[in-house]
Amino acid sequence: MPVFHRICSVLLFSLPVFPVLAAPARAPAAAEAAGPMTPVLAGEFSLQAGKLADSARWYLQAAQEAQGDVGLAERATRIAMLAGDDAGASQALALWAQRDPGAVAVRATRASLAMRKGDTHLARKELLAVLHSSEPRAWRYALLALATGGRDPAVPAQVLGELVDANAIPEDLEAWQEFGRLALRMERPELARRMVGEVVKRFPDEPRVALLHATQLNQAGKKDEALALLRNVEPKAAQDEELRNALAITYDMFGEPKAAEHVLATGEQNLQTWGMRASLLAKLKDDVALLALYQDISAKAGKPDPDQRLLLGKIAEYLKRYQEAVDWYHGVPGGPQRGEAQLRAVNALYLMDKKAQATTEVHAIQADAAVDDDLRRDAYLLEAELQQRDDNADAEMDVLARGLAAYPDDSALLYARALSWERNDNVPRAEADLRKILVAEPENVAALNALGYTLADRTQRYQEALELIDRARVAEPDNAAIVDSYGWVLYRLGRNEEALVHLRRAWGLSKDPEVATHVGEVLWVMGNKEEARRFFDEARKLDPDNRALQRAIEKFGV
C-alpha cells in the first residue's frame, strides 16, 4: 500500500469514474442515542482500545437494554459485522428489524449478512424486496449491499446475476449504469459482459452507455475495439461539456492521456477544462505545453477571479515557479477557494525553504475562529505533513495531538495519526485509530485499505486483512494502492502467482517505489532473481530510502 501525501497533488485529474458508494443517512451515532450508558461507554472504550469483538458485545447489550432504540440496534449490527461476529450481527439485526420493520436499510443489511454466510437464496429474496420498494432510489441500498457483502466475491456476483435474471433492476439509466459499473468492479468478465450488454440493449443511443461498453471491452483486453467506440463518441462530445469530460476521463483511464487532452482542447474552454488539461499535460510531462497554457490563462486573468487565480497558482507551483504561486494564492480574494489557497501558499513557502513564514501562516489559520472548521482541521494535517517531510516524528505527533484536541474523533486526523503510529512501529495504536474510523464510516476506503495492508504487512492476521482489502477493492478496483495491497496479502498467504499478477498491475497503474519493491520481492522468492533485481533498481531510482525497499535489502541482501 503506497502511502500518498495527505496534501493533495498540485494538479488534480481525479474525477471518479466509479464513485465510492456511501450508505444513505441513517440514525444518529450511539454516543448521541438514548439508552443505557454503561454498556455504550464500555463499547466505546473497547472500540478505542482496538478490542472490536468486546465492543460488539457491549453494543449488543446496550441495544438489548434500550427498548425501542433504532439507532443503537443499527450501530450494534454494524459494529458486529465489522468485528466479523455474524452471530452477534444477526441478533442486533433482529432488534433493528423489530424496531424499524420494513425499512429498506434493514433488508439490505440482512442481504449483506446473508452473503457473508454464503446464503444466496436469502440475499436474493431481500434484495428483490429492496428493488421492488416504493421508496425513491431504493436500488442504491441494493447496490451498496452487493458492493460490500460477501467474504467470497463470487457470492455477490452470483446474486447480481440472479437479480438480472429476475428483471429486478429498475428501467432507469442511472441504475443500470451503476449496476453495470459494479459488475465491472467484481472482476467477473462474463458477468460484466452480460450486464453491459443489457445496458446497451436498453439504451442503445446513449453515448454514456458507449463509454461503459468501452470500459468493459478494455477490461476484457479488447482495447482497439474500446478506443474505436470512444472515437465514435467524440463528435457528440464537442457540444456537450459533461460528456466531453467523461470521454476524456475514460481515455485517461485507458492510459491515453494525450487523446484525453486533445478531446478537452476541442470546444469552449473554461476553468474546469483548463484544470483537467493542465493535469494531463503534467502527467505527460509536457512542460512546454503546460507553460503555454499557463501563459494563456494568465493573459485572461484581468479580474480577481478566485477559481482562476487558484488554478494559476497550482500550475505555477507544478512548474516550480513558487513565488508566482504564492502571489497567485495570496491574491485569491475570498469565497470557498480562499481556504485551499491559504493552505497551498503554506506548502509553496515550505518548498521555497521559507519555513518560518510557512509556520506562521499555518498557525494563523489554526487560530482563526472565523474560518471554516474543515480548513482549520486541514491546517493541522498540513503542518503535520510538513513535520513528517522534515523527519520530525515527535513534532508530527504533537501537531496531530493538538488537532485531535481541537477536533476529537475527526477521521482525517485519526487516519493521519494511524499512519504515523505505523511508521513508528506502534501497530496496535495504528489499528485502534483505523478501527475507530471504520465504526463511524464502515466503508471508508482509505481506512479499509490502510488497516488491511497493515495487518498483512505487520501481523499474521492475513485472512482478516484480505477481507478488509477486498471491500476496498470492490469500491475502487483501479486504485493502485489497493491493487498493491491485494497483491501483497495474497503473497503473505502464499499465493505467489496470483500475487504477482496483481502487483504487476499495480506497478502499471502507479510507478511507486513500494509497489516496485513488492513486485521484486515476489519475483525473488519465486526464483526469478534477475527480474527481481530490475524492480529493486527501479525502486532505488524512485526513492532509495523507501522503508519497504530497505526491508527487502536487509532481507535478501540485494
XYZ file of C-alpha atoms in Angstrom:
558
model
C 0.000 0.000 0.000
C 1.930 3.046 -1.183
C 1.394 5.893 1.273
C 0.219 9.002 -0.513
C 0.697 12.515 0.861
C -2.206 13.913 2.828
C -1.842 17.187 0.915
C -3.392 16.668 -2.482
C -1.269 16.887 -5.611
C -0.704 20.280 -7.170
C -2.744 19.394 -10.250
C -5.829 17.254 -9.930
C -7.330 14.970 -12.560
C -9.259 12.838 -10.134
C -12.902 12.813 -11.135
C -14.075 9.314 -10.143
C -15.197 7.032 -12.935
C -16.640 4.570 -10.406
C -17.894 6.609 -7.439
C -17.495 5.160 -3.974
C -20.864 4.090 -2.634
C -21.931 5.839 0.531
C -24.534 4.483 2.898
C -27.675 6.631 2.966
C -28.069 8.807 6.054
C -29.477 6.903 8.986
C -29.894 7.217 12.734
C -27.561 9.263 14.972
C -24.388 7.785 16.415
C -24.681 5.749 19.583
C -22.965 8.397 21.635
C -25.961 10.630 20.877
C -28.595 7.920 21.237
C -30.648 7.399 24.310
C -30.069 4.185 26.208
C -28.114 2.530 28.997
C -24.896 4.474 29.310
C -22.707 1.805 30.934
C -22.634 -0.652 28.012
C -22.453 2.208 25.493
C -19.432 3.675 27.272
C -17.879 0.232 27.629
C -18.426 -0.320 23.928
C -16.759 2.985 23.117
C -13.794 2.303 25.401
C -13.358 -1.162 23.866
C -13.504 0.401 20.442
C -10.855 2.963 21.294
C -8.643 0.198 22.658
C -8.950 -1.717 19.425
C -10.947 -4.550 21.046
C -13.617 -4.741 18.378
C -15.140 -8.054 19.494
C -15.630 -6.689 23.022
C -17.127 -3.508 21.599
C -19.596 -5.528 19.539
C -20.729 -7.462 22.626
C -21.181 -4.285 24.683
C -23.148 -2.564 21.950
C -25.384 -5.585 21.510
C -26.092 -5.476 25.253
C -26.840 -1.747 25.018
C -29.238 -2.331 22.131
C -30.983 -5.146 24.010
C -31.453 -2.982 27.107
C -32.559 0.138 25.214
C -36.137 -0.741 24.352
C -37.163 0.715 21.018
C -33.865 2.470 20.215
C -33.368 2.101 16.467
C -30.008 3.894 16.355
C -28.339 1.604 18.905
C -29.667 -1.509 17.189
C -28.273 -0.336 13.861
C -24.929 0.599 15.398
C -24.679 -2.738 17.195
C -25.345 -4.500 13.890
C -22.674 -2.585 12.018
C -20.024 -2.994 14.736
C -20.699 -6.734 14.971
C -20.364 -7.073 11.203
C -17.132 -5.101 11.284
C -15.869 -7.417 14.038
C -16.715 -10.461 11.943
C -19.227 -11.570 14.583
C -22.008 -12.931 12.364
C -23.976 -14.348 15.303
C -23.926 -11.024 17.157
C -24.776 -9.176 13.952
C -27.795 -11.449 13.432
C -29.039 -10.755 16.966
C -28.579 -6.991 16.592
C -30.192 -7.036 13.158
C -33.230 -8.828 14.580
C -33.619 -5.982 17.113
C -33.192 -3.387 14.371
C -35.806 -5.097 12.186
C -38.216 -5.343 15.116
C -37.885 -1.621 15.812
C -37.933 -0.436 12.201
C -39.930 -3.106 10.341
C -39.899 -2.953 6.578
C -37.020 -0.465 6.351
C -35.057 -0.955 3.156
C -31.806 -0.404 5.086
C -32.689 -3.364 7.300
C -33.451 -5.608 4.340
C -30.288 -4.555 2.530
C -28.205 -5.238 5.652
C -29.871 -8.625 6.050
C -28.901 -9.387 2.445
C -25.323 -8.290 3.101
C -25.108 -10.536 6.170
C -26.649 -13.427 4.210
C -23.980 -13.042 1.523
C -21.285 -13.152 4.191
C -22.724 -16.530 5.207
C -22.956 -17.699 1.607
C -26.770 -17.755 1.682
C -27.528 -16.543 -1.840
C -31.216 -17.535 -1.591
C -31.924 -15.193 1.354
C -29.791 -12.436 -0.114
C -31.688 -12.599 -3.404
C -35.049 -12.560 -1.600
C -34.144 -9.476 0.473
C -32.660 -7.551 -2.430
C -35.685 -8.275 -4.588
C -37.797 -6.702 -1.838
C -35.477 -3.686 -1.749
C -35.588 -3.238 -5.524
C -39.384 -3.510 -5.557
C -39.741 -0.967 -2.745
C -41.687 2.216 -3.396
C -39.009 4.263 -1.623
C -37.292 6.600 -4.119
C -33.917 5.307 -5.338
C -34.153 2.258 -3.105
C -31.971 0.487 -5.654
C -28.956 2.275 -4.147
C -29.377 0.215 -0.952
C -29.246 -2.961 -3.033
C -26.205 -1.646 -4.871
C -24.420 -0.939 -1.582
C -25.262 -4.386 -0.194
C -23.850 -6.092 -3.284
C -20.752 -3.906 -3.235
C -19.976 -4.682 0.419
C -21.498 -8.111 1.081
C -19.854 -11.477 0.969
C -16.480 -12.766 2.065
C -16.281 -14.691 -1.199
C -16.513 -12.264 -4.166
C -18.277 -14.974 -6.151
C -21.333 -14.754 -3.876
C -22.454 -11.149 -4.590
C -21.589 -11.745 -8.243
C -23.963 -14.719 -8.298
C -26.704 -12.726 -6.561
C -26.339 -9.862 -9.020
C -26.687 -12.282 -11.911
C -29.851 -13.706 -10.358
C -31.316 -10.213 -9.932
C -30.750 -9.606 -13.646
C -32.427 -12.956 -14.403
C -35.425 -11.785 -12.385
C -35.549 -8.495 -14.327
C -35.444 -6.741 -10.951
C -33.265 -3.749 -11.792
C -35.496 -0.724 -12.458
C -35.736 0.620 -16.014
C -33.643 3.633 -15.134
C -30.468 4.654 -16.962
C -28.589 5.682 -13.808
C -29.482 2.446 -12.033
C -28.374 0.270 -14.944
C -25.143 2.235 -15.329
C -24.334 1.826 -11.631
C -25.083 -1.900 -11.589
C -23.060 -2.256 -14.783
C -20.111 -0.483 -13.170
C -20.455 -2.727 -10.149
C -20.249 -5.780 -12.411
C -17.029 -4.401 -13.902
C -15.574 -3.948 -10.430
C -16.381 -7.546 -9.491
C -13.769 -8.772 -11.996
C -16.133 -11.407 -13.355
C -15.669 -10.978 -17.138
C -18.731 -12.972 -18.172
C -20.999 -11.145 -15.726
C -19.552 -7.794 -16.813
C -20.106 -8.661 -20.490
C -23.675 -9.688 -19.790
C -24.525 -6.674 -17.624
C -23.056 -4.150 -20.058
C -24.791 -5.941 -22.909
C -28.095 -5.462 -21.120
C -27.418 -1.753 -20.646
C -26.515 -1.342 -24.334
C -29.659 -3.219 -25.375
C -31.889 -0.995 -23.216
C -30.217 2.340 -24.011
C -28.563 1.858 -27.421
C -28.295 5.533 -28.395
C -26.943 6.887 -25.102
C -23.269 7.950 -25.533
C -22.531 7.464 -21.827
C -23.510 3.826 -22.241
C -20.950 3.645 -25.052
C -18.325 4.767 -22.515
C -19.406 1.959 -20.180
C -19.271 -0.529 -23.056
C -15.780 0.686 -23.959
C -14.669 0.203 -20.364
C -15.921 -3.392 -20.407
C -14.140 -4.086 -23.722
C -10.911 -2.580 -22.424
C -11.160 -4.668 -19.261
C -11.632 -7.738 -21.460
C -8.383 -6.976 -23.303
C -10.067 -5.545 -26.413
C -8.513 -2.104 -26.267
C -8.653 -1.409 -30.010
C -12.419 -2.025 -30.064
C -12.802 0.110 -26.953
C -10.867 3.018 -28.489
C -12.962 2.769 -31.671
C -16.103 3.227 -29.555
C -14.577 6.269 -27.853
C -13.658 7.846 -31.178
C -17.278 7.447 -32.300
C -18.393 9.409 -29.230
C -16.050 12.352 -29.906
C -18.347 14.248 -32.354
C -21.217 14.101 -29.845
C -18.930 15.319 -27.039
C -17.828 18.505 -28.794
C -21.052 20.325 -27.829
C -21.704 18.545 -24.523
C -19.317 19.593 -21.756
C -20.316 16.853 -19.334
C -19.908 14.164 -21.985
C -16.614 15.695 -23.143
C -15.227 15.474 -19.609
C -16.450 11.901 -19.182
C -14.888 10.914 -22.507
C -11.571 12.491 -21.515
C -11.634 10.641 -18.190
C -12.257 7.357 -19.984
C -9.387 7.955 -22.395
C -7.122 8.740 -19.455
C -8.279 5.606 -17.625
C -7.253 3.602 -20.704
C -3.740 5.067 -20.497
C -4.304 7.575 -23.301
C -3.740 10.994 -21.681
C -2.754 12.596 -24.988
C -6.098 11.663 -26.530
C -7.842 12.906 -23.393
C -6.116 16.293 -23.602
C -6.974 16.560 -27.310
C -10.670 15.978 -26.539
C -10.640 18.675 -23.848
C -8.827 21.193 -26.069
C -11.674 20.990 -28.598
C -14.570 23.312 -27.923
C -15.266 26.121 -25.484
C -12.747 26.428 -22.668
C -13.469 27.128 -19.012
C -11.747 26.717 -15.667
C -12.616 23.034 -15.330
C -11.357 22.297 -18.834
C -8.150 24.242 -18.212
C -7.575 22.420 -14.947
C -8.080 18.995 -16.456
C -5.841 19.829 -19.412
C -3.149 21.100 -17.047
C -3.244 17.842 -15.099
C -2.987 15.765 -18.267
C -0.082 17.820 -19.563
C 1.615 17.358 -16.184
C 1.047 13.612 -16.475
C 2.599 13.703 -19.965
C 5.492 15.775 -18.516
C 4.926 18.245 -21.350
C 6.167 21.327 -19.512
C 6.403 23.339 -22.744
C 2.703 22.910 -23.497
C 1.830 23.428 -19.834
C 3.772 26.697 -19.734
C 1.947 27.850 -22.870
C -1.385 27.019 -21.238
C -0.299 28.853 -18.064
C 0.608 31.955 -20.050
C -2.664 31.795 -21.993
C -4.725 31.598 -18.795
C -2.600 34.324 -17.145
C -3.360 36.679 -20.037
C -7.073 36.230 -19.337
C -6.711 36.890 -15.570
C -7.575 40.563 -15.632
C -10.191 40.395 -12.891
C -9.666 38.780 -9.455
C -11.492 35.529 -10.245
C -10.782 33.225 -7.256
C -11.033 29.991 -9.270
C -8.759 31.281 -11.988
C -6.136 32.540 -9.548
C -6.200 29.270 -7.621
C -5.658 27.291 -10.827
C -2.815 29.577 -11.914
C -1.188 29.094 -8.508
C -1.383 25.315 -8.896
C 0.174 25.380 -12.349
C 2.914 27.793 -11.214
C 3.640 25.534 -8.245
C 3.929 22.490 -10.515
C 6.283 24.423 -12.803
C 8.346 25.293 -9.669
C 7.607 28.991 -10.014
C 6.990 29.102 -6.294
C 6.970 32.858 -5.703
C 4.484 33.293 -8.541
C 2.400 30.520 -6.982
C 2.409 32.257 -3.572
C 1.425 35.541 -5.211
C -1.491 33.906 -7.018
C -2.613 32.119 -3.841
C -2.395 35.263 -1.720
C -4.364 37.055 -4.416
C -7.401 34.794 -4.148
C -9.919 37.344 -2.872
C -12.379 35.171 -0.979
C -15.057 32.534 -1.275
C -14.582 28.793 -0.760
C -11.386 28.896 -2.825
C -9.696 31.118 -0.260
C -9.109 28.299 2.216
C -7.424 25.988 -0.257
C -5.326 28.897 -1.495
C -4.160 29.642 2.051
C -3.034 26.035 2.554
C -1.324 25.860 -0.801
C 0.502 29.101 -0.087
C 1.918 27.489 3.075
C 3.060 24.490 1.041
C 4.680 26.685 -1.624
C 6.501 28.705 1.055
C 7.827 25.472 2.533
C 9.064 24.401 -0.913
C 10.836 27.764 -1.206
C 12.536 26.948 2.127
C 10.719 29.821 3.820
C 9.717 27.517 6.663
C 9.347 30.187 9.343
C 6.855 32.107 7.228
C 5.073 28.840 6.359
C 4.745 28.020 10.070
C 3.446 31.479 10.886
C 0.777 31.272 8.190
C -0.380 27.752 9.087
C -0.658 28.655 12.784
C -2.669 31.724 11.855
C -5.192 29.510 10.055
C -5.448 27.157 13.049
C -6.072 30.082 15.410
C -8.614 31.883 13.238
C -12.028 31.173 14.752
C -13.684 32.931 11.830
C -12.652 30.332 9.239
C -14.385 27.063 8.458
C -13.659 24.144 10.817
C -12.600 21.919 7.916
C -9.980 24.467 6.918
C -8.626 24.694 10.467
C -8.536 20.888 10.647
C -6.705 20.731 7.306
C -4.174 23.231 8.621
C -3.232 20.720 11.334
C -2.917 17.983 8.706
C -0.708 20.181 6.560
C 1.549 21.168 9.456
C 1.861 17.505 10.461
C 2.856 16.590 6.923
C 5.487 19.304 6.819
C 6.946 17.918 10.059
C 6.920 14.437 8.520
C 8.804 15.710 5.483
C 11.408 17.057 7.905
C 11.595 13.604 9.591
C 10.462 15.079 12.903
C 8.168 12.330 14.222
C 7.745 13.835 17.692
C 6.695 17.195 16.279
C 4.327 15.485 13.858
C 2.596 13.615 16.694
C 2.406 16.824 18.718
C 0.644 18.597 15.844
C -1.844 15.723 15.439
C -2.477 15.692 19.203
C -3.275 19.398 19.068
C -5.545 18.787 16.104
C -7.450 15.983 17.837
C -7.781 18.106 20.978
C -9.477 20.730 18.827
C -11.454 18.204 16.720
C -11.947 14.955 18.675
C -12.522 11.771 16.632
C -12.068 13.542 13.308
C -11.500 10.775 10.749
C -8.864 12.616 8.725
C -6.793 13.377 11.829
C -7.226 9.817 13.116
C -6.110 8.450 9.749
C -3.041 10.680 9.722
C -2.171 9.619 13.268
C -2.664 5.942 12.382
C -0.129 6.279 9.561
C 2.266 7.994 11.932
C 1.869 5.262 14.576
C 2.547 2.610 11.921
C 5.654 4.384 10.650
C 6.906 4.397 14.228
C 6.177 0.656 14.660
C 3.249 1.068 17.060
C 0.884 -1.218 15.180
C -1.719 -1.669 17.980
C -2.305 2.067 18.226
C -2.439 2.410 14.439
C -5.055 -0.343 14.306
C -7.098 1.263 17.090
C -7.294 4.577 15.236
C -8.253 2.923 11.940
C -10.899 0.766 13.664
C -12.391 3.871 15.200
C -12.761 5.437 11.758
C -14.406 2.315 10.363
C -17.057 2.165 13.048
C -18.203 5.683 12.149
C -17.586 5.196 8.417
C -17.774 1.448 7.677
C -16.922 1.888 4.004
C -14.104 4.422 4.358
C -11.932 3.037 1.553
C -8.680 4.622 2.716
C -9.095 3.229 6.239
C -10.115 -0.217 4.964
C -7.063 -0.378 2.743
C -4.676 1.020 5.346
C -5.862 -1.400 8.020
C -5.872 -4.365 5.659
C -2.361 -3.622 4.462
C -1.082 -3.037 7.982
C -2.473 -6.381 9.172
C -0.991 -8.136 6.134
C 2.388 -6.454 6.425
C 2.890 -6.222 10.172
C 0.900 -9.157 11.627
C -0.092 -12.700 10.682
C -3.840 -11.935 10.547
C -3.890 -12.489 6.804
C -7.483 -13.632 6.327
C -8.826 -10.611 8.188
C -6.558 -8.402 6.086
C -7.859 -9.982 2.884
C -11.489 -9.291 3.803
C -10.756 -5.638 4.513
C -8.784 -5.160 1.313
C -11.442 -6.941 -0.742
C -14.046 -4.452 0.483
C -11.795 -1.575 -0.550
C -11.038 -3.260 -3.874
C -14.711 -3.561 -4.785
C -15.145 0.188 -4.241
C -12.004 1.261 -6.132
C -10.727 -1.573 -8.319
C -8.285 0.617 -10.227
C -6.723 2.329 -7.215
C -3.044 1.417 -7.401
C -2.609 1.424 -3.623
C -5.482 -1.029 -3.176
C -4.342 -3.297 -6.018
C -0.893 -3.329 -4.404
C -2.376 -4.190 -1.001
C -4.376 -7.027 -2.536
C -1.307 -8.467 -4.227
C 0.672 -8.154 -1.020
C -1.848 -10.010 1.144
C -2.030 -12.792 -1.479
C 1.752 -13.067 -1.243
C 1.581 -13.257 2.548
C -0.986 -16.051 2.146
C 1.479 -17.962 -0.038
C -0.464 -17.423 -3.282
C 2.592 -16.105 -5.109
C 1.495 -16.457 -8.721
C -1.804 -14.680 -8.100
C 0.021 -12.044 -6.091
C 2.430 -11.326 -8.907
C -0.399 -10.712 -11.376
C -1.926 -8.026 -9.178
C 1.359 -6.463 -8.135
C 2.387 -6.105 -11.770
C -0.955 -4.438 -12.432
C -0.381 -2.045 -9.525
C 3.005 -1.176 -10.993
C 1.313 -0.432 -14.316
C -1.086 1.920 -12.558
C 1.487 3.716 -10.427
C 5.268 3.837 -10.674
C 5.659 3.784 -6.906
C 8.826 2.538 -5.136
C 6.866 0.425 -2.665
C 4.983 -1.311 -5.474
C 8.252 -1.957 -7.309
C 9.717 -3.439 -4.123
C 6.731 -5.725 -3.665
C 6.981 -6.991 -7.254
C 10.701 -7.552 -6.730
C 10.201 -9.498 -3.502
C 7.636 -11.859 -5.000
C 9.812 -12.439 -8.065
C 12.790 -13.140 -5.784
C 11.040 -15.790 -3.710
C 9.722 -17.388 -6.924
C 13.299 -17.767 -8.124
C 13.312 -15.068 -10.815
C 16.124 -13.096 -9.230
C 17.324 -11.319 -12.356
C 13.968 -9.644 -12.995
C 13.577 -9.043 -9.257
C 16.812 -7.043 -9.221
C 15.466 -4.861 -12.034
C 12.440 -3.956 -9.924
C 14.587 -3.306 -6.847
C 16.698 -0.996 -9.025
C 13.555 0.825 -10.171
C 12.577 1.316 -6.543
C 16.033 2.710 -5.751
C 15.742 5.232 -8.588
C 12.390 6.445 -7.298
C 13.163 6.521 -3.574
C 16.305 4.885 -2.205
C 15.123 5.464 1.367
C 11.734 3.766 0.965
C 11.027 1.632 4.037
C 9.753 -1.384 2.104
C 12.858 -1.282 -0.079
C 15.154 -1.046 2.929
C 13.472 -4.101 4.491
C 13.868 -6.045 1.250
C 17.555 -5.103 1.023
C 18.091 -6.303 4.569
C 16.094 -9.491 3.976
C 17.614 -10.564 0.645
C 20.907 -8.700 0.533
C 20.080 -7.189 -2.846
